[in-house]
PDB file of C-alpha atoms in Angstrom:
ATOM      1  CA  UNK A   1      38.757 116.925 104.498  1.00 53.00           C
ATOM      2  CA  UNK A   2      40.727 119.991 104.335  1.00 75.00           C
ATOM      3  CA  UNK A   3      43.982 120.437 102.302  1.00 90.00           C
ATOM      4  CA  UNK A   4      46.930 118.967 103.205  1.00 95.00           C
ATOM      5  CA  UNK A   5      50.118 121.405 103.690  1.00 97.00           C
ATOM      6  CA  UNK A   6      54.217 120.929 104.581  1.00 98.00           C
ATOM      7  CA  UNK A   7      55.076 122.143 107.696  1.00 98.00           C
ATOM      8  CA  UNK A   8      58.806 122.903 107.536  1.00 98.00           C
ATOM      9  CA  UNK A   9      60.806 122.941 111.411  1.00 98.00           C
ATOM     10  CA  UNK A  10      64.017 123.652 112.031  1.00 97.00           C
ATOM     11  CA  UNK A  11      65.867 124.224 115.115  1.00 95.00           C
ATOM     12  CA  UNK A  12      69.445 123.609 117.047  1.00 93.00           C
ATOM     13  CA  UNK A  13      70.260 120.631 118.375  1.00 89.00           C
ATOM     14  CA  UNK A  14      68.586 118.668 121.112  1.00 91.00           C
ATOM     15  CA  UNK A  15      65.597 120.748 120.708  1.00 95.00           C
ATOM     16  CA  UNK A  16      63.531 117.888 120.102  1.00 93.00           C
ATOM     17  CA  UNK A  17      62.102 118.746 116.809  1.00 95.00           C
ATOM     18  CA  UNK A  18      62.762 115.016 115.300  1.00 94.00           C
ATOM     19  CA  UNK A  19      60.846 113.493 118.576  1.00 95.00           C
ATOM     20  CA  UNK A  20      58.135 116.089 118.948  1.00 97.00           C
ATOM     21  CA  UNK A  21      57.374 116.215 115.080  1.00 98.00           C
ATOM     22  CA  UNK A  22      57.214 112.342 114.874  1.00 97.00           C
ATOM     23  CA  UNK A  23      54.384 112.454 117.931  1.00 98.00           C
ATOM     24  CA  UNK A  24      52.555 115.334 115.616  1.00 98.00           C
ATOM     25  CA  UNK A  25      52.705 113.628 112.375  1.00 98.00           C
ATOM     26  CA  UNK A  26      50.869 110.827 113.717  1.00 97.00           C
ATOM     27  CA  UNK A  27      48.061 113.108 115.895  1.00 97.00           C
ATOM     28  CA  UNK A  28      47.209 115.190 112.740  1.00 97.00           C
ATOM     29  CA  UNK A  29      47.913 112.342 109.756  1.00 97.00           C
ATOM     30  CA  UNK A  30      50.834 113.513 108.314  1.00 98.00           C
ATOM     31  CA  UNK A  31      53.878 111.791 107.081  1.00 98.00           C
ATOM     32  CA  UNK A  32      57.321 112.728 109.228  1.00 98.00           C
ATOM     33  CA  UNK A  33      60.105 113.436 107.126  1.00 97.00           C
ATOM     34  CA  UNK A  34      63.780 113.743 109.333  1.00 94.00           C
ATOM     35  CA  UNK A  35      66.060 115.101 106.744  1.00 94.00           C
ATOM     36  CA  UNK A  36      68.942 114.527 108.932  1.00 92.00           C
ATOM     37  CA  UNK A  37      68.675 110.543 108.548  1.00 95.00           C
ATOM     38  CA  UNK A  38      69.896 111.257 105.033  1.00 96.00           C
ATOM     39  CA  UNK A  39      73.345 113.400 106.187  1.00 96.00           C
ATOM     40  CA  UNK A  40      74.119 110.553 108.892  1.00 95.00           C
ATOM     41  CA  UNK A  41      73.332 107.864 106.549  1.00 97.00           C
ATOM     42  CA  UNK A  42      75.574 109.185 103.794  1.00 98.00           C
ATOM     43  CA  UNK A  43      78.248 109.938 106.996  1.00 97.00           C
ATOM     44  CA  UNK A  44      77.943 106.164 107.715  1.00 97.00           C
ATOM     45  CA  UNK A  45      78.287 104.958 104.432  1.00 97.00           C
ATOM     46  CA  UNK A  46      81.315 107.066 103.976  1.00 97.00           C
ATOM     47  CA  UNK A  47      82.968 105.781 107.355  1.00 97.00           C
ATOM     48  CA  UNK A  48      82.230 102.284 106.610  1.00 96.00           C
ATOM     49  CA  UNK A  49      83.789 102.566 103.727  1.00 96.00           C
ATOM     50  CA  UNK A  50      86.996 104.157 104.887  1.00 97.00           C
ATOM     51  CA  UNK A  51      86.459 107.434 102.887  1.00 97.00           C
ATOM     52  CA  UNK A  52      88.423 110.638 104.147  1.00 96.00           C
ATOM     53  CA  UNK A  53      85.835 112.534 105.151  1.00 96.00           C
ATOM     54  CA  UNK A  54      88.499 116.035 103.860  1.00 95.00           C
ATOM     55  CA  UNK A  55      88.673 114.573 100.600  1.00 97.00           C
ATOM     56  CA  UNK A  56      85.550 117.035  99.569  1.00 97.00           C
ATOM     57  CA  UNK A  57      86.017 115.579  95.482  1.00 97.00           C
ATOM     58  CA  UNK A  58      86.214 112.050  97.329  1.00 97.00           C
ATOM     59  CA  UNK A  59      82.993 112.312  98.973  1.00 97.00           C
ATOM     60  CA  UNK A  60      80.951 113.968  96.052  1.00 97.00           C
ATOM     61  CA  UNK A  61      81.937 111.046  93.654  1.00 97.00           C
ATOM     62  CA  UNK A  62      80.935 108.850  96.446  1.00 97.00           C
ATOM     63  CA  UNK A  63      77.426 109.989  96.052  1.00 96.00           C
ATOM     64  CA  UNK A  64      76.854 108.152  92.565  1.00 95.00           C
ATOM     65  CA  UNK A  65      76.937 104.803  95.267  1.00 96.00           C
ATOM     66  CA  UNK A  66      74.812 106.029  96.994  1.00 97.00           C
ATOM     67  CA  UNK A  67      71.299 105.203  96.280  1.00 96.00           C
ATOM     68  CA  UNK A  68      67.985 107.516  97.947  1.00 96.00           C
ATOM     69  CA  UNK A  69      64.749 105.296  97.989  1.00 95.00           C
ATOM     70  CA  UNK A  70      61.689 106.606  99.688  1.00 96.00           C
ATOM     71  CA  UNK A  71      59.152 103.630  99.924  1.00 95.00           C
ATOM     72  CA  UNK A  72      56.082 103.265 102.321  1.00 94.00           C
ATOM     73  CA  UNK A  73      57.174 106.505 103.816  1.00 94.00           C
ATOM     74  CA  UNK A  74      60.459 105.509 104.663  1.00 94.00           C
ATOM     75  CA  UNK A  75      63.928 106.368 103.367  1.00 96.00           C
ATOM     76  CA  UNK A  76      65.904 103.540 101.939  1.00 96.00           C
ATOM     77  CA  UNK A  77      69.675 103.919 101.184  1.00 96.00           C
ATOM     78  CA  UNK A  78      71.143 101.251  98.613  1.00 96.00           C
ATOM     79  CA  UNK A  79      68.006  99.814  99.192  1.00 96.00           C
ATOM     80  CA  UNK A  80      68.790  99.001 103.224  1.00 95.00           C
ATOM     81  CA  UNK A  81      66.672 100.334 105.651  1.00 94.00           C
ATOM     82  CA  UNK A  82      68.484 102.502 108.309  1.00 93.00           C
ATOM     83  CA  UNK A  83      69.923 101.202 111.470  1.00 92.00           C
ATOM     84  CA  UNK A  84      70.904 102.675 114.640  1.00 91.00           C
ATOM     85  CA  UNK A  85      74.491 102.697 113.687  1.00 92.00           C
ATOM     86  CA  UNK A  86      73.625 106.419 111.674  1.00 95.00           C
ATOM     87  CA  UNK A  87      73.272 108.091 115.687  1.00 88.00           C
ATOM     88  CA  UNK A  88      77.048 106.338 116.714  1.00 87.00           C
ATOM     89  CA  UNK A  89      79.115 108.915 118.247  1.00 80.00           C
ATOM     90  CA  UNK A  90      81.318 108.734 115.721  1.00 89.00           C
ATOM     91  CA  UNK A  91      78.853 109.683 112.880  1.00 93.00           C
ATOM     92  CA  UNK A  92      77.620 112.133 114.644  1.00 85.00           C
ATOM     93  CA  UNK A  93      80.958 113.758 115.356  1.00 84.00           C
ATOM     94  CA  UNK A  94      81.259 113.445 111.587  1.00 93.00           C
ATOM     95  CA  UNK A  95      77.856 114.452 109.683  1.00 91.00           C
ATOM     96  CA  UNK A  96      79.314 118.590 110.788  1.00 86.00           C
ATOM     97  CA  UNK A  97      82.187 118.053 107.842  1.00 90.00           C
ATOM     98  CA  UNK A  98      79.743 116.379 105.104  1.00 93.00           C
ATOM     99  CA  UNK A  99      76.769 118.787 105.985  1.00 89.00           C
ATOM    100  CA  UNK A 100      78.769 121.793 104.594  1.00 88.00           C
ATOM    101  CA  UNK A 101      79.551 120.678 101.025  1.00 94.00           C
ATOM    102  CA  UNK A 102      77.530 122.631  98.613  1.00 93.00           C
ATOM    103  CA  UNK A 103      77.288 119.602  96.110  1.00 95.00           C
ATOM    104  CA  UNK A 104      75.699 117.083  98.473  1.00 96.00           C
ATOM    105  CA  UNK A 105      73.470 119.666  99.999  1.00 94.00           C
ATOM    106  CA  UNK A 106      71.709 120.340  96.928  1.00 95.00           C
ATOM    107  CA  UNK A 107      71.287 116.960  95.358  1.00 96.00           C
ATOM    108  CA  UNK A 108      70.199 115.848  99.400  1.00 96.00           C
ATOM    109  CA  UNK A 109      67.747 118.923  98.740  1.00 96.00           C
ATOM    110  CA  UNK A 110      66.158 117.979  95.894  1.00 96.00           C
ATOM    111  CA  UNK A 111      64.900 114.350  97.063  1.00 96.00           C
ATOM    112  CA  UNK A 112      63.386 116.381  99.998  1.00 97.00           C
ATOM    113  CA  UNK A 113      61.606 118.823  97.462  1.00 97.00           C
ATOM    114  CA  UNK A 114      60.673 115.942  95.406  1.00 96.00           C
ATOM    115  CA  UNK A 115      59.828 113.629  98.097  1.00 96.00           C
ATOM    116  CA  UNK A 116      56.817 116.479  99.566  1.00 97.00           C
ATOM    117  CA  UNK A 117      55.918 118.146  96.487  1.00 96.00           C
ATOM    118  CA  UNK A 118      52.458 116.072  97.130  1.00 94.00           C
ATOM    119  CA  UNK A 119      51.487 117.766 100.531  1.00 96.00           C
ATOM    120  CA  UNK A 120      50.716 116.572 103.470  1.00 97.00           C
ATOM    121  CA  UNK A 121      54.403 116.454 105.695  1.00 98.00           C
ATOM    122  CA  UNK A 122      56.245 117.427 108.367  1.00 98.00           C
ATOM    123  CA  UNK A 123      60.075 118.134 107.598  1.00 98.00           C
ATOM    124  CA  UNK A 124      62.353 118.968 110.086  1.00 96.00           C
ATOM    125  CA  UNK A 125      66.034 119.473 109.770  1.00 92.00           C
ATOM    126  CA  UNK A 126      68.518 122.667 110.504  1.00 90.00           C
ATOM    127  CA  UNK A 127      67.562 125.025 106.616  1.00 93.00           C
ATOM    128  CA  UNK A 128      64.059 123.454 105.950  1.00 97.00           C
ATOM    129  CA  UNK A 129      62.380 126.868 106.260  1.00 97.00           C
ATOM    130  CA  UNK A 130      65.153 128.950 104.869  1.00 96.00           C
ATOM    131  CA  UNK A 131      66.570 126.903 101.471  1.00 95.00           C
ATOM    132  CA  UNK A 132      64.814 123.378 101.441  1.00 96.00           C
ATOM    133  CA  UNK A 133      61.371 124.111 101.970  1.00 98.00           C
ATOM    134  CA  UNK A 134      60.668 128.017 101.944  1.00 96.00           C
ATOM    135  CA  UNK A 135      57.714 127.991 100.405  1.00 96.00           C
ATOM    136  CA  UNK A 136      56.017 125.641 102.671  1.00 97.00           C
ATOM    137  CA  UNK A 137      52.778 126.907 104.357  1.00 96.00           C
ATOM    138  CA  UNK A 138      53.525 126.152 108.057  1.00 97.00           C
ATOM    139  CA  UNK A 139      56.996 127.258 109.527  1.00 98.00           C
ATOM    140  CA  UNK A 140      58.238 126.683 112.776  1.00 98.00           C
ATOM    141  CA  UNK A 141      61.620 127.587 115.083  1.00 98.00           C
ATOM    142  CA  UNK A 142      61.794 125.098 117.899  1.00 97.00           C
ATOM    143  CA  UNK A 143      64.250 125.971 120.107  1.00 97.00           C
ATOM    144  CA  UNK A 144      65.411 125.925 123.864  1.00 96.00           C
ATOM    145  CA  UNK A 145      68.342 126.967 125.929  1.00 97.00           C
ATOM    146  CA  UNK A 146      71.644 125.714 125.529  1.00 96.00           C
ATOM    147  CA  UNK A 147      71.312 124.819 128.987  1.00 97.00           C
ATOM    148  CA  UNK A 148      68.527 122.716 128.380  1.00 96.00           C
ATOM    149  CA  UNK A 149      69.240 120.923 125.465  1.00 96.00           C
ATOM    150  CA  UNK A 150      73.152 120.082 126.667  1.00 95.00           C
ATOM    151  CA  UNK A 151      70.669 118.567 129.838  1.00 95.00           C
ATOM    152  CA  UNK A 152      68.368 116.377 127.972  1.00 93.00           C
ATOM    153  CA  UNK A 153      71.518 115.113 125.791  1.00 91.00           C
ATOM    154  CA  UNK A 154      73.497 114.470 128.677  1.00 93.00           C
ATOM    155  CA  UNK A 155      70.706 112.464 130.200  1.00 92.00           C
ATOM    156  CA  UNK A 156      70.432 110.533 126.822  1.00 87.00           C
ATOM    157  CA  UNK A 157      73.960 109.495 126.770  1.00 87.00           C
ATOM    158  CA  UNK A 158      73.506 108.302 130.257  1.00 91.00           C
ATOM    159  CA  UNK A 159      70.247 106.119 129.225  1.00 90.00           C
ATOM    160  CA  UNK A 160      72.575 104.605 126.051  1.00 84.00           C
ATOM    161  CA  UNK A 161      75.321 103.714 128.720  1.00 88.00           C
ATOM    162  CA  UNK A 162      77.793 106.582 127.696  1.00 86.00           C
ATOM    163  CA  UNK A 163      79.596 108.017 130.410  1.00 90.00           C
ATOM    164  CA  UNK A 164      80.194 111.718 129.723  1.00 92.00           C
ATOM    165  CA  UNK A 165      80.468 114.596 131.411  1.00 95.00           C
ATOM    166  CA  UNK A 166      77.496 117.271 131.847  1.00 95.00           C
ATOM    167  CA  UNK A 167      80.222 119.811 131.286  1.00 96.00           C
ATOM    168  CA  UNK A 168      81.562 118.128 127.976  1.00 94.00           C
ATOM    169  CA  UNK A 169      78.218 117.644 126.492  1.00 93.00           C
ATOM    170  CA  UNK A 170      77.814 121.670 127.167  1.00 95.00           C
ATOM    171  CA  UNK A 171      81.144 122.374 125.624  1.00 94.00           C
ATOM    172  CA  UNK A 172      80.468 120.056 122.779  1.00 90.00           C
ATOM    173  CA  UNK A 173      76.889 121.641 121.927  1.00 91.00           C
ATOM    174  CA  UNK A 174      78.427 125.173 121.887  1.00 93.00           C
ATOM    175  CA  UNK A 175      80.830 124.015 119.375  1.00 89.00           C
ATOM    176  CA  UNK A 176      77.897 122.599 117.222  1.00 86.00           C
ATOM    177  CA  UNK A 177      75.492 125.891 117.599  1.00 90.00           C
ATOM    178  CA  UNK A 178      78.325 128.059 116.639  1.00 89.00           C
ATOM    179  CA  UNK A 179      78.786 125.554 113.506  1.00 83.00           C
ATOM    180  CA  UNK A 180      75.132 125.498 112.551  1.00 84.00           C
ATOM    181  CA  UNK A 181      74.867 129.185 112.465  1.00 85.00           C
ATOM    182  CA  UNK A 182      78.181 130.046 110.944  1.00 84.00           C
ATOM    183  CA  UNK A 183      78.816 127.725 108.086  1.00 78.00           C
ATOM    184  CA  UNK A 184      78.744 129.013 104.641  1.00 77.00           C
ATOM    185  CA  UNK A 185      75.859 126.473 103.382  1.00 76.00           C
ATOM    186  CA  UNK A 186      72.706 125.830 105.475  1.00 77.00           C
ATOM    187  CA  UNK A 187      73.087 127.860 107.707  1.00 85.00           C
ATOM    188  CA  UNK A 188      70.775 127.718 111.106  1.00 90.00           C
ATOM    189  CA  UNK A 189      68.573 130.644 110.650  1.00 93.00           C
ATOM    190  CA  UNK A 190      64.991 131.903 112.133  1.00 95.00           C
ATOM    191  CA  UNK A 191      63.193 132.718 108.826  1.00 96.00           C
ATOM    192  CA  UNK A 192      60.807 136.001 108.914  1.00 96.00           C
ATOM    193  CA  UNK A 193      57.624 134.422 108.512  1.00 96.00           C
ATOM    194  CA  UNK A 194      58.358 131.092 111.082  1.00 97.00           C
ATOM    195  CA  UNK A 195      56.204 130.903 113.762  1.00 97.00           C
ATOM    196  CA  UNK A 196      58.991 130.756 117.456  1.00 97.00           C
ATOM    197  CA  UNK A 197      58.209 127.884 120.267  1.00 98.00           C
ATOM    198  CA  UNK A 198      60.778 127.920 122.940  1.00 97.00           C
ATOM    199  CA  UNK A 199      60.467 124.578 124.614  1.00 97.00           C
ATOM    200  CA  UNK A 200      63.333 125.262 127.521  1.00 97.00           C
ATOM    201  CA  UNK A 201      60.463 124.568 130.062  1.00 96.00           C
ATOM    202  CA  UNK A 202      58.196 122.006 128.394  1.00 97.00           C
ATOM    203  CA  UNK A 203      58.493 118.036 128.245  1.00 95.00           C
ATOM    204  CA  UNK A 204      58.091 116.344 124.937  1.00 96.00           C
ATOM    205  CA  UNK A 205      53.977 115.755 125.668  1.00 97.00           C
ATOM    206  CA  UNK A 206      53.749 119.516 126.429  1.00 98.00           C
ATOM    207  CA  UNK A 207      55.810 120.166 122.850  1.00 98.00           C
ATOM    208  CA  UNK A 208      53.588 117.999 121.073  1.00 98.00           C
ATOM    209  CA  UNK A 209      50.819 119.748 122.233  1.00 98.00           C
ATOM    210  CA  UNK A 210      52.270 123.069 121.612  1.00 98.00           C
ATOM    211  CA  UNK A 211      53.121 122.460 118.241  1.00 98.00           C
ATOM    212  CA  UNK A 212      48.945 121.138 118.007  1.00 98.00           C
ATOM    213  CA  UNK A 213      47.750 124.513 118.703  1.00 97.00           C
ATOM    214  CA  UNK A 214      49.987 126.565 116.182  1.00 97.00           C
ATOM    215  CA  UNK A 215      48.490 124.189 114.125  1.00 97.00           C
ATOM    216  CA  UNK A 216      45.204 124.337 114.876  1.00 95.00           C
ATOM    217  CA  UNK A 217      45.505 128.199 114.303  1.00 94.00           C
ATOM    218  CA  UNK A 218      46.831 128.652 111.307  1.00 94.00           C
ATOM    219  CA  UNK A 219      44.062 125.885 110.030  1.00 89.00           C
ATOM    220  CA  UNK A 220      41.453 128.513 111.882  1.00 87.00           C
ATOM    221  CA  UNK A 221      42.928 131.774 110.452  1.00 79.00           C
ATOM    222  CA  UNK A 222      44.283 130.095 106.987  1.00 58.00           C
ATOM    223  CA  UNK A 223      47.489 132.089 107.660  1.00 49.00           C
ATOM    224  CA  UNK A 224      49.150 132.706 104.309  1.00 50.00           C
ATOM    225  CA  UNK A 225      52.346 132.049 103.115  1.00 49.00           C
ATOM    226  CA  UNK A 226      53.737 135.234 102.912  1.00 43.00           C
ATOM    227  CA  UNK A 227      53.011 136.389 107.009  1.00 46.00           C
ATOM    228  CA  UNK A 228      55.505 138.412 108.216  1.00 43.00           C
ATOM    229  CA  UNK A 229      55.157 139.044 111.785  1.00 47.00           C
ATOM    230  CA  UNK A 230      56.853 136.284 114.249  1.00 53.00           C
ATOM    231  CA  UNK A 231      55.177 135.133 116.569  1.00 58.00           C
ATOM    232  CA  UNK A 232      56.401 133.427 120.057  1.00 65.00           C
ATOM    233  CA  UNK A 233      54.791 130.792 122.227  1.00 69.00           C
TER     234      UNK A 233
END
């Protein structure tokens, strides 16, 4: 059996990375690791408990409450598994102004880093390449037009019964690119060395099977960590 790895993806929004990686993990026997669960849990916690989410000191002292478990390869947050309440509207709406605090960044950072240090994951997220996991042997850029992704989350809104407008969803993720690549702390950045799959085009099957062959070459080629050409698929 060959050596496990961490392959580190990032991309904007609606790209697909959490769905696509998921569907790899399982084809190649890796363990998925959605670092986002962690912001929106910590967002829900904080809303549930009535928190202003502008009170930056507020929120960081609100992190001794709030307990990171990873068992059986699954995150557990004062020790409750999460719910679907973490991908409400309203949390999502409201991850944007926790995401950018320095303080919870790096302590969220350092369960990731400990979390993987044994190999053998897929991380995805919006900085895994560039601050959480940089060193990690496999990167990837998954990305699409904002035309496409405002499409596939306006259909998914549909499918969960929300009535929105295709123009709204459009305005709304332009707002949240421009936020990704503009705040101060993890930022949304293509890294040197990651490895660029545009997936405007492609379903999730075709993704998945994308994301197999990139791969599947750098297992053939044993690209090292320190490539520095980017390559596009």
């Amino acid at each position: 059996m060959s050596q496990k790895i961490n392959i580190a993806i990032d991309g904007p929004a609606a790209s697909g990375k959490s769905a696509a990686a998921q569907m790899l993990a399982k084809k190649i026997d890796y363990i998925f690791v959605d670092t986002g669960i962690i912001y929106r849990s910590f967002t829900w916690f904080c809303l549930q408990n009535n928190f202003d989410l502008k009170n930056t000191q507020l929120l960081i002292s609100a992190l001794k409450t709030f307990v990171i478990k990873w068992v059986n390869n699954h995150f557990l947050f004062n020790n409750q598994p999460i719910t679907d309440e973490i991908y409400s509207s309203n949390v999502t709406k409201s991850v944007p102004m926790i995401a950018v605090i320095p303080e919870i960044r790096t302590l969220f950072v350092e369960k990731i880093q400990e979390i993987v240090s044994n190999k053998g994951y897929i991380v995805v997220g919006r900085d895994i390449t560039s601050v959480v996991l940089p060193d990690a042997e496999l990167k990837i850029f998954l990305t699409s037009t904002l035309e496409a992704r405002s499409e596939r989350r306006w259909k998914q809104y549909l499918s969960e019964g929300i009535n929105i407008t295709r123009k709204t969803v459009f305005q709304d993720m332009q707002k949240r690119d421009s936020t990704d690549k503009n705040r101060d702390v993890g930022q949304l950045t293509i890294v040197v060395d990651a490895i660029v799959l545009d997936n405007s085009n492609y379903d999730l099957a075709t993704t998945v099977d994308k994301l197999l062959e990139i791969f599947s070459n750098y297992k053939a080629v044993a690209t090292p960590t320190s490539v520095t050409k980017k390559e596009e698929y």
